[in-house]
Short mmCIF file of C-alpha atoms in Angstrom, two decimals:
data_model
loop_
_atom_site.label_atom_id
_atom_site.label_comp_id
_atom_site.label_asym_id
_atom_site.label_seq_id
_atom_site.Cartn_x
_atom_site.Cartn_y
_atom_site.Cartn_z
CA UNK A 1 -9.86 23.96 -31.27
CA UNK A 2 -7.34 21.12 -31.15
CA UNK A 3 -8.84 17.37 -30.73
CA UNK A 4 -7.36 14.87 -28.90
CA UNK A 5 -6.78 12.14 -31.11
CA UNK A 6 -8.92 9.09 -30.53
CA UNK A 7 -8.08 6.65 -28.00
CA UNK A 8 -7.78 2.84 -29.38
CA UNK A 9 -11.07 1.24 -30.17
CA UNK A 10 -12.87 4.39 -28.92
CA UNK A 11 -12.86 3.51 -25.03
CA UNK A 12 -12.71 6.30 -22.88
CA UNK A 13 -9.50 8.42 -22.99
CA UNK A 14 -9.20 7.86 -18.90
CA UNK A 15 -8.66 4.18 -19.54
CA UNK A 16 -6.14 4.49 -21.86
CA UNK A 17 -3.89 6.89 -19.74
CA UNK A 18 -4.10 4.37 -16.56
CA UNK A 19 -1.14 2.25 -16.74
CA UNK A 20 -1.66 -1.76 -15.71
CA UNK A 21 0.20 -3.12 -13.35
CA UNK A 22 3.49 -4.27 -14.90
CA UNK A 23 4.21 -6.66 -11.97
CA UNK A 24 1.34 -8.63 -13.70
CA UNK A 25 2.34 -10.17 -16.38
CA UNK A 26 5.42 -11.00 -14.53
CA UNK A 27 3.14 -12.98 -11.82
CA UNK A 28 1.50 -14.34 -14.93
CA UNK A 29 4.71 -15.86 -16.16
CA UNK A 30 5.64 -17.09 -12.97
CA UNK A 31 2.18 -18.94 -12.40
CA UNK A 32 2.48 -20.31 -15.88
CA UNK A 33 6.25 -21.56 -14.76
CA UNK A 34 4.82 -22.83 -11.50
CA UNK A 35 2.17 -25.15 -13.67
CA UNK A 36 5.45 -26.03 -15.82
CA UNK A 37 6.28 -28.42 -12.63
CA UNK A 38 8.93 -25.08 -11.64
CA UNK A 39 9.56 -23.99 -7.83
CA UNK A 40 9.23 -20.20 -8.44
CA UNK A 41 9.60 -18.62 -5.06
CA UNK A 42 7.16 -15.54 -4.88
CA UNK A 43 8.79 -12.34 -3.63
CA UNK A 44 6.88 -9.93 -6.35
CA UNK A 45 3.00 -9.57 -4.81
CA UNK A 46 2.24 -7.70 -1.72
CA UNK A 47 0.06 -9.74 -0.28
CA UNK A 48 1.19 -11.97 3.09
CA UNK A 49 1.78 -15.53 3.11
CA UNK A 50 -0.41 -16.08 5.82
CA UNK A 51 -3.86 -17.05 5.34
CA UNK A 52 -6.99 -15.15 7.20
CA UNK A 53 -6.78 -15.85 11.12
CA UNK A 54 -9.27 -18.49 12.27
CA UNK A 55 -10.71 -16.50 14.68
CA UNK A 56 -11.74 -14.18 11.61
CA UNK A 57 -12.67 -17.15 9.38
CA UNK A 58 -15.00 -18.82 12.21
CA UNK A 59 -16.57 -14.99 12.54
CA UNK A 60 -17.25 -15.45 8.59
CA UNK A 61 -18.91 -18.82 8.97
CA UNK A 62 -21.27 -17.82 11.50
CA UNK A 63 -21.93 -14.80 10.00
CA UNK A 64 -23.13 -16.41 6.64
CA UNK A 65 -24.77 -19.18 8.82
CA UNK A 66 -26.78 -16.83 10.46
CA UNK A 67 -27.87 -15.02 7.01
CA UNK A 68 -25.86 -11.79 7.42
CA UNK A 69 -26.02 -11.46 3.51
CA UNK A 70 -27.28 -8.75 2.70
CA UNK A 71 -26.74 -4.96 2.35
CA UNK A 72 -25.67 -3.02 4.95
CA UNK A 73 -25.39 0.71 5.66
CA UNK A 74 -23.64 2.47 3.34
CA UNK A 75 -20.86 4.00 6.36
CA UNK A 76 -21.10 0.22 7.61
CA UNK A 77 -22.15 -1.50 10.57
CA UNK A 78 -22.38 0.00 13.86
CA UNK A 79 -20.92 -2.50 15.72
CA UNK A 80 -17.61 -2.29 13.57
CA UNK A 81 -17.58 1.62 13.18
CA UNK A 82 -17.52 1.15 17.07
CA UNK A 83 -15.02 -1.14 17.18
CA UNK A 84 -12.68 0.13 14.71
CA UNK A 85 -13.01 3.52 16.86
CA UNK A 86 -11.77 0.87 19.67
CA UNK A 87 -9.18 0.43 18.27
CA UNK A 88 -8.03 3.69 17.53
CA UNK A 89 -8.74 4.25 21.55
CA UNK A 90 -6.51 1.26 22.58
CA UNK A 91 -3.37 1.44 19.64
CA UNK A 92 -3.27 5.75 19.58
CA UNK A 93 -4.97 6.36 22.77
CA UNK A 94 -7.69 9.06 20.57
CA UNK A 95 -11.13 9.09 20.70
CA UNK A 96 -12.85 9.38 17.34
CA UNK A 97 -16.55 9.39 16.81
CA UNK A 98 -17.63 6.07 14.73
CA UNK A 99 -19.47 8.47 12.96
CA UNK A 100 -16.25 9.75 11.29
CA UNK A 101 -15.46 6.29 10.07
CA UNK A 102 -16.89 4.58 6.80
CA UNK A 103 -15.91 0.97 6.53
CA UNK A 104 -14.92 0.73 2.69
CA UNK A 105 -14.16 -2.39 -0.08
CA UNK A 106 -11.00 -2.55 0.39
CA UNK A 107 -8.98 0.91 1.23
CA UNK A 108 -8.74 1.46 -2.40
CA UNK A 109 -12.69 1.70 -1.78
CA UNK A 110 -11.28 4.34 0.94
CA UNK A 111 -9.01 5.83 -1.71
CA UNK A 112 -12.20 6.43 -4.38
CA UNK A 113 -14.45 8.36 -1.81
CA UNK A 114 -11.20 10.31 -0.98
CA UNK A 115 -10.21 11.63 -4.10
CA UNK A 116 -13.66 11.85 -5.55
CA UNK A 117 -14.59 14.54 -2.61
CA UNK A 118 -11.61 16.36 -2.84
CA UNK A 119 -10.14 16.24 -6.50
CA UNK A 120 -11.90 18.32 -9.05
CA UNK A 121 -10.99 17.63 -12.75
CA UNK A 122 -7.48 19.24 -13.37
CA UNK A 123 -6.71 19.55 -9.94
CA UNK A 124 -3.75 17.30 -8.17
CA UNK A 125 -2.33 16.31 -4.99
CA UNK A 126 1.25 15.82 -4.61
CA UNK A 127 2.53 12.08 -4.20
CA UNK A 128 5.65 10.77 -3.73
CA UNK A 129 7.58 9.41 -6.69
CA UNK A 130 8.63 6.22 -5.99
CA UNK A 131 4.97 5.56 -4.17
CA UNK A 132 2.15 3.23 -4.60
CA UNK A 133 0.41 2.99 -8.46
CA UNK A 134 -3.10 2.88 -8.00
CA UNK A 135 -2.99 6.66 -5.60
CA UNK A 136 -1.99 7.98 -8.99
CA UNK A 137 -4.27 5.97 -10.86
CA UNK A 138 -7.10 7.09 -8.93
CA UNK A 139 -6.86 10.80 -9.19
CA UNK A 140 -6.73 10.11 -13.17
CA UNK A 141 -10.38 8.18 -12.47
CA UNK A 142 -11.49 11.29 -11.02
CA UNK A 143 -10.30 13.65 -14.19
CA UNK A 144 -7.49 14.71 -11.46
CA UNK A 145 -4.26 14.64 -11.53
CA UNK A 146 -0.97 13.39 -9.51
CA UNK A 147 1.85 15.72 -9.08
CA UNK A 148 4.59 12.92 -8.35
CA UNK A 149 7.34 14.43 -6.52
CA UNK A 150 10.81 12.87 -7.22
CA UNK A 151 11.77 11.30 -3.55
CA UNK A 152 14.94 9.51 -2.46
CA UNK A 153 17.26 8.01 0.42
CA UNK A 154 17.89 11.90 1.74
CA UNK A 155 13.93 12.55 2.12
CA UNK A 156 13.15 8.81 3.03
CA UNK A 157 11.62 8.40 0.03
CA UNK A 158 8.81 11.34 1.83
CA UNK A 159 7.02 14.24 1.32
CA UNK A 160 8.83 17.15 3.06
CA UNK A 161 7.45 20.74 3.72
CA UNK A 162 10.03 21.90 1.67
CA UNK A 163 9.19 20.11 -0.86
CA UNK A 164 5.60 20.85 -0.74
CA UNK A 165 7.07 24.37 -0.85
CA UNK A 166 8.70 23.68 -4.13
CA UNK A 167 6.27 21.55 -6.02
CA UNK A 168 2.57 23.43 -4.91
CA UNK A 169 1.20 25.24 -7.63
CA UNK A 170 -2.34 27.15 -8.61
CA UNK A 171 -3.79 23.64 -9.05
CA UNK A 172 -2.36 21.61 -5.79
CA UNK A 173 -5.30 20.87 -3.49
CA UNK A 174 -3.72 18.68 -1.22
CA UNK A 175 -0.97 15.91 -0.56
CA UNK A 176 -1.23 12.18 -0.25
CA UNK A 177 1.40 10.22 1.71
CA UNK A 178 2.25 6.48 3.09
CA UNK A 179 3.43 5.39 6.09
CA UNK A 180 4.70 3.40 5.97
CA UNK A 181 5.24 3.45 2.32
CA UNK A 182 4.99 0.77 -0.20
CA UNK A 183 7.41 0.12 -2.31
CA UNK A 184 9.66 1.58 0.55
CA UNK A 185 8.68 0.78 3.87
CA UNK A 186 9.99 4.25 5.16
CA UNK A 187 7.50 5.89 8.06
CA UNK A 188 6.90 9.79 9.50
CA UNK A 189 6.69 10.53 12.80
CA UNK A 190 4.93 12.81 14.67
CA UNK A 191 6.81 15.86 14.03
CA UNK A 192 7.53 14.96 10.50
CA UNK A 193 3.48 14.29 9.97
CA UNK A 194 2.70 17.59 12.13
CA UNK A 195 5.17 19.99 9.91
CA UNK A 196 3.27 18.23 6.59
CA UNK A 197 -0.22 19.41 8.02
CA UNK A 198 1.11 22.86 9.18
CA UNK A 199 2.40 23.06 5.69
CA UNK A 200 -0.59 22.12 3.64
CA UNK A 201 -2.99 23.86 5.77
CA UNK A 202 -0.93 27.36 5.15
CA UNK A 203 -1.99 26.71 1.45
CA UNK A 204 -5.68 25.68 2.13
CA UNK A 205 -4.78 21.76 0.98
CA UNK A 206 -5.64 18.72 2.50
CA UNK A 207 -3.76 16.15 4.23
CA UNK A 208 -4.52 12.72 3.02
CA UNK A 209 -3.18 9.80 5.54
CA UNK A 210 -2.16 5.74 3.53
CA UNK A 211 -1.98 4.03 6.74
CA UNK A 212 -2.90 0.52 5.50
CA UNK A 213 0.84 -0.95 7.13
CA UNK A 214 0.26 0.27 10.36
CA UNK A 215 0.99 -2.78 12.57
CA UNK A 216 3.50 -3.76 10.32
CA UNK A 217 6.38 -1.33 12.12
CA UNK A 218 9.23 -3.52 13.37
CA UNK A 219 10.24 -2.22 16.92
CA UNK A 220 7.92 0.81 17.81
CA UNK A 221 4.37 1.68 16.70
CA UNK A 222 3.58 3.90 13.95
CA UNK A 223 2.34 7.40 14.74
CA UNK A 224 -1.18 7.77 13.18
CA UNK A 225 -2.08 11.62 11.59
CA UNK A 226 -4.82 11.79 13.39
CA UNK A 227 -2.79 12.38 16.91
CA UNK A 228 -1.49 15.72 15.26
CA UNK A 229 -3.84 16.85 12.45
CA UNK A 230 -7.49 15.44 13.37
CA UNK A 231 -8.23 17.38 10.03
CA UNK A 232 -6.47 14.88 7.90
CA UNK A 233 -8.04 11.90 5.90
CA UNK A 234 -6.84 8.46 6.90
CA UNK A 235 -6.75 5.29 4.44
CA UNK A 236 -6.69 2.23 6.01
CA UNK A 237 -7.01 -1.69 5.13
CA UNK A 238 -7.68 -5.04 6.80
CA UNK A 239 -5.92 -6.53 4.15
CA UNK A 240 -2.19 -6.10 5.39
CA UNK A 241 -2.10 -6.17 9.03
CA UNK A 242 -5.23 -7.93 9.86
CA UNK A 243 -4.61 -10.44 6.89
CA UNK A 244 -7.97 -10.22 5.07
CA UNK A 245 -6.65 -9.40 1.64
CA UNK A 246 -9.40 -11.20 -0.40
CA UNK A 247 -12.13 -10.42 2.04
CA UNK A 248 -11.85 -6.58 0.36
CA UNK A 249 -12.53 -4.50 3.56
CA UNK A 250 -11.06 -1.04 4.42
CA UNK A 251 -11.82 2.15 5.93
CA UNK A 252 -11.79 6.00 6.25
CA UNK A 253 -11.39 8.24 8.73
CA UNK A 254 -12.96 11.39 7.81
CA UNK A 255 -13.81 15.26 9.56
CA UNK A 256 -17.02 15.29 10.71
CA UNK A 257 -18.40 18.17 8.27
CA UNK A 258 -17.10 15.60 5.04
CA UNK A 259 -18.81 12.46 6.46
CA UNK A 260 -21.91 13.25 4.53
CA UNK A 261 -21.27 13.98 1.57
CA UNK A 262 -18.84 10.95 1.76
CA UNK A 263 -21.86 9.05 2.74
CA UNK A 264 -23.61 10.14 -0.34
CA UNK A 265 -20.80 9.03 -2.82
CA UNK A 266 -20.40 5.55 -1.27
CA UNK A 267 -24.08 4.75 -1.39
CA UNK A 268 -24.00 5.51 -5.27
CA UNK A 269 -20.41 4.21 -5.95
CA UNK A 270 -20.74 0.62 -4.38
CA UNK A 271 -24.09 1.04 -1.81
CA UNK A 272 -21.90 -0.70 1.11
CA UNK A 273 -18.80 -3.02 1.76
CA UNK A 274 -19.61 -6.64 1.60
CA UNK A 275 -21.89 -7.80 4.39
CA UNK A 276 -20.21 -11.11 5.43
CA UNK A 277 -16.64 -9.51 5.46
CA UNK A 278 -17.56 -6.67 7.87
CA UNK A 279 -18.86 -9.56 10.21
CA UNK A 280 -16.14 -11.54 10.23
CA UNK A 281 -13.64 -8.04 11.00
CA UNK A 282 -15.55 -7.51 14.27
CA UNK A 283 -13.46 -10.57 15.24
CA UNK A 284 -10.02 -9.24 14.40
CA UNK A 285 -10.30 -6.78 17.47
CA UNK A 286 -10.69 -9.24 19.97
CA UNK A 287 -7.59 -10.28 22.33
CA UNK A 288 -6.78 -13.30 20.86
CA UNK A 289 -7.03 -12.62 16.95
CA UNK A 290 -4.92 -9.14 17.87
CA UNK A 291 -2.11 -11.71 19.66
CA UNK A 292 -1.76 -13.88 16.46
CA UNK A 293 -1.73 -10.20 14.39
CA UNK A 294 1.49 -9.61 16.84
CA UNK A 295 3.17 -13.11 16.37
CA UNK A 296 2.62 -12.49 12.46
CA UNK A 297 4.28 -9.12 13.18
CA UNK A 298 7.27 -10.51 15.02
CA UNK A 299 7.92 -13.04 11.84
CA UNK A 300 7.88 -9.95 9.35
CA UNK A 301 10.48 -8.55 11.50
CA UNK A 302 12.87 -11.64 11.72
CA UNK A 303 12.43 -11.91 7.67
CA UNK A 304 12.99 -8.32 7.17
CA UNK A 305 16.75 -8.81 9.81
CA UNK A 306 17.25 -11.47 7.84
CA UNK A 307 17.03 -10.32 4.11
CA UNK A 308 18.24 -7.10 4.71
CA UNK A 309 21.78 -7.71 4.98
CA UNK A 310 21.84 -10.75 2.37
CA UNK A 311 20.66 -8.41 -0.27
CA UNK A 312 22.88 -5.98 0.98
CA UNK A 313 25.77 -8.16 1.32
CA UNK A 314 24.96 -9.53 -2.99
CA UNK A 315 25.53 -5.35 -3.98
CA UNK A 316 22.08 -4.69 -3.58
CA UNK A 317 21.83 -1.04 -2.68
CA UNK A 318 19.76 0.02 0.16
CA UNK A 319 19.97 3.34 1.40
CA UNK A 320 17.33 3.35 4.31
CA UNK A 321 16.49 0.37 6.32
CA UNK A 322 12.43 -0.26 6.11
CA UNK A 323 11.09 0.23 9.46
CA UNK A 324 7.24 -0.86 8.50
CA UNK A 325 5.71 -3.04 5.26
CA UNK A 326 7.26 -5.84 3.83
CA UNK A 327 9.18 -4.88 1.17
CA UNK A 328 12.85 -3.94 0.48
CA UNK A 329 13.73 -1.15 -2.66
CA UNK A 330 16.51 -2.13 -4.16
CA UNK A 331 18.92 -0.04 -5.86
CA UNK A 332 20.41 -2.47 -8.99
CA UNK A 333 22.06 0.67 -10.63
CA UNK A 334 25.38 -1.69 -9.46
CA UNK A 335 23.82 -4.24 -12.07
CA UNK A 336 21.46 -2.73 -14.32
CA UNK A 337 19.77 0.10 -15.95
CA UNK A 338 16.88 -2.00 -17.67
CA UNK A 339 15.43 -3.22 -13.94
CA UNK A 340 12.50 -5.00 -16.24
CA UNK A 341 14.80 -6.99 -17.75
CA UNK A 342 16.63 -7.85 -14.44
CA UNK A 343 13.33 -8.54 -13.18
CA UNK A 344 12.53 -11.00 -16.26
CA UNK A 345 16.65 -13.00 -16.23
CA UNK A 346 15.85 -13.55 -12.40
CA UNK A 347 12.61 -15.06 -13.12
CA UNK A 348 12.88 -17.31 -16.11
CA UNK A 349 16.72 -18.50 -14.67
CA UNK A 350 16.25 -18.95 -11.55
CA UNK A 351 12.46 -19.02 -10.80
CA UNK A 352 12.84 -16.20 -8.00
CA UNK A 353 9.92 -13.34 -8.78
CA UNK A 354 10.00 -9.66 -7.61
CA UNK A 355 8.98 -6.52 -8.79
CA UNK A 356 10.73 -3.93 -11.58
CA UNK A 357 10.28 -0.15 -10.33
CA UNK A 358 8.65 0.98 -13.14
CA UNK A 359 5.48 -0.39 -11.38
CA UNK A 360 5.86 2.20 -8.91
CA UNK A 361 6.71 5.43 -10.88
CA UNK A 362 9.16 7.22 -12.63
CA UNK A 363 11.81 8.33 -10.35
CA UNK A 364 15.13 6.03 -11.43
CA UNK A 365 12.36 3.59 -11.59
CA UNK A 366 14.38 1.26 -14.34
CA UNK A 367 17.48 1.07 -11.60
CA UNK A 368 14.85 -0.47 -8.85
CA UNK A 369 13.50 -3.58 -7.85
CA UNK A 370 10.88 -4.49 -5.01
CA UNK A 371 11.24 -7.64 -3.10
CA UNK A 372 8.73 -8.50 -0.77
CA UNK A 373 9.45 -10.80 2.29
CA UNK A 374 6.40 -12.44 2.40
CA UNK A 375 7.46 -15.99 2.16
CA UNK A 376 9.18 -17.39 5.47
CA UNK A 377 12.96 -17.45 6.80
CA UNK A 378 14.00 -20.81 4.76
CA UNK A 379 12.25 -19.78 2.04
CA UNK A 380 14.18 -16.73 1.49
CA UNK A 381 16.93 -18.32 2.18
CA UNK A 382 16.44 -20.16 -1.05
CA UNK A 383 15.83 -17.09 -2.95
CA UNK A 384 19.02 -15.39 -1.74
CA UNK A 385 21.25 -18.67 -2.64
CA UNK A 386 18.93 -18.25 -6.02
CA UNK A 387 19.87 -14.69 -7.05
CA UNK A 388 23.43 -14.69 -5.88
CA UNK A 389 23.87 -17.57 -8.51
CA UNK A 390 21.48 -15.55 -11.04
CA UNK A 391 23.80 -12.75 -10.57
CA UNK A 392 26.91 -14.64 -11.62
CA UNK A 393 24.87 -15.56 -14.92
CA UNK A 394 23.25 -12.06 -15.34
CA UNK A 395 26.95 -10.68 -15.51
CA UNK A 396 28.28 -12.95 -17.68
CA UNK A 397 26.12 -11.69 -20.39
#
């Protein structure tokens, strides 16, 4: 019997075959830069400029005023099960059960009752290669596996039926896609998310649902799963569109028949979401905080009109025009094949900060950058004026 070789300083073998982030040590540089006395402009995190809407923050106050400390149901309150069902009632016009909802830390919270339900150990589901880190990350948690799939400009950087076709094997159990996708920003409509369903259930796999960006669609409103598979998981997040990032609330979206046993993981994996967060979300439904959501929307959109072209205009390459997130993927192949050291020149000569591809998967991942827009109009500005002079002195090397 052949043993695997010991992992360093005897820690589990799990943790040593989960990859950090490399984006953080390059935020870790920039930070130190920052306390140099430097003006780095921050395009690398994907996390929105803007802080928590009052209306949410007042909702916090009270609700730590009035003592709402302490656990909570394991699913998570009532009241914002019901509203969060609301919501899917006024955005999708569907009517789901709050019982089929679990409010979550975070939606990676979301994303650990997910794949510890439906991942046994050496089983996979098939991602999407460029596609977010931590969905990979998680099914190696779990003693799964991710089957990343190789995606580019002619899929939209999606899962196709075809390709589910291709890549499915003895241990596939389901499929988990974005959309929108980070680092991509590319959505699936209806049909597209229909034909993935039909597919997977021909091969008795789940459907799992990253819808954390919905909101953040420039121009039309993002199809949720649920309106064509109402079999599917859902992931979702206050932390993108309803701005709560540090406030680490999410939720899931479950069939009825996997709600307890979901139930039973949660209360022995974290016993409930925090208490004082889920208090202050009941106030991101109401009219007012939803209109500031929408104004916040509107600005993504006039940074992503705005960026788009100037990138494109310096020889950044980019195939497919995001239509949700806030992030562009940058083809640098016109520059670079080392997209970590691109990353690094950009940084340390010109104090501009975005993300190598490598963070994101394998795919042509060292001829990729992410830039997020999260920073406003004049700021980017800046940044463009920044990195066309940073590419004069890259190519001079």
């Amino acid at each position: 019997m052949n043993t695997p070789p010991p992992t360093p300083s005897g820690y589990s073998r799990r943790s040593h075959e989960i990859a950090p982030f490399h984006v953080m040590s390059l935020l870790a540089r920039a930070n130190a830069l920052e306390q140099a006395g430097h003006d780095v402009i921050h395009l690398e995190i994907g996390e929105p400029d803007f802080t928590t809407a009052d209306p949410v923050i007042r909702a916090g106050q009270a609700a730590l005023a009035a003592g709402h400390t302490r656990y909570t149901a394991a699913r998570g309150l009532p009241a914002l099960r019901e509203a969060i069902a609301g919501f899917y009632r006024d955005r999708y016009h569907l009517a789901i059960d709050p019982e089929r909802i679990l409010v979550t830390p975070g939606g990676s919270g979301a994303l650990l009752l997910a794949s510890s339900l439906l991942v046994d150990p050496g089983k996979h589901w098939l991602l999407a290669d460029p596609g977010y880190p931590c969905n990979r990350h998680f099914l190696r948690l779990v003693e799964g596996a991710a089957q990343l799939v190789p995606v580019g400009p002619e899929d939209s950087y999606q899962l196709t039926p075809q390709l589910i076709e291709q890549r499915w094997n003895s241990n596939s159990v389901g499929a988990l896609v974005a959309s929108p996708a980070n680092p991509t920003g590319t959505t699936l409509d209806a049909e597209q998310l229909a034909a993935l369903s039909a597919s997977l259930k021909a091969r008795g796999g789940h459907l799992v649902v990253d819808e954390i960006y919905h909101g953040l669609t420039y121009g039309f409103d993002a199809p949720s799963v649920l309106q064509v598979d109402d079999e599917a998981f859902v992931l979702n997040s206050f932390s993108k569109y309803f701005g709560m990032t540090g406030w680490r609330l999410g939720w899931l979206v479950a069939p009825p028949q996997a709600v307890p046993e979901l139930e039973k993981l949660a209360q022995n994996l974290y016993i409930s979401a925090p208490s004082m967060a889920q208090h202050a979300a009941l106030a991101c439904f109401e009219p007012e905080t939803i209109a500031i959501f929408e104004q916040r929307r509107e600005q993504f959109r006039q940074r992503r009109d705005y960026l788009l072209p100037a990138l494109r205009g310096l020889g950044f390459r980019i195939d497919v025009e995001p239509q949700g997130a806030f992030y562009l993927y940058c083809d640098v192949s016109a520059f670079t094949d080392d997209a970590q050291a691109f990353c690094a020149h950009f940084l340390e000569t010109e104090h501009v900060a975005f993300t190598p591809g490598l963070d994101f998967g394998h795919y042509r991942a060292n001829q990729h950058v992410r830039i997020a827009y999260t920073q406003d109009v004049a700021r980017l500005q800046e940044a463009v004026m920044r990195i066309g002079r940073g590419l004069e002195s890259w190519q001079r090397k």
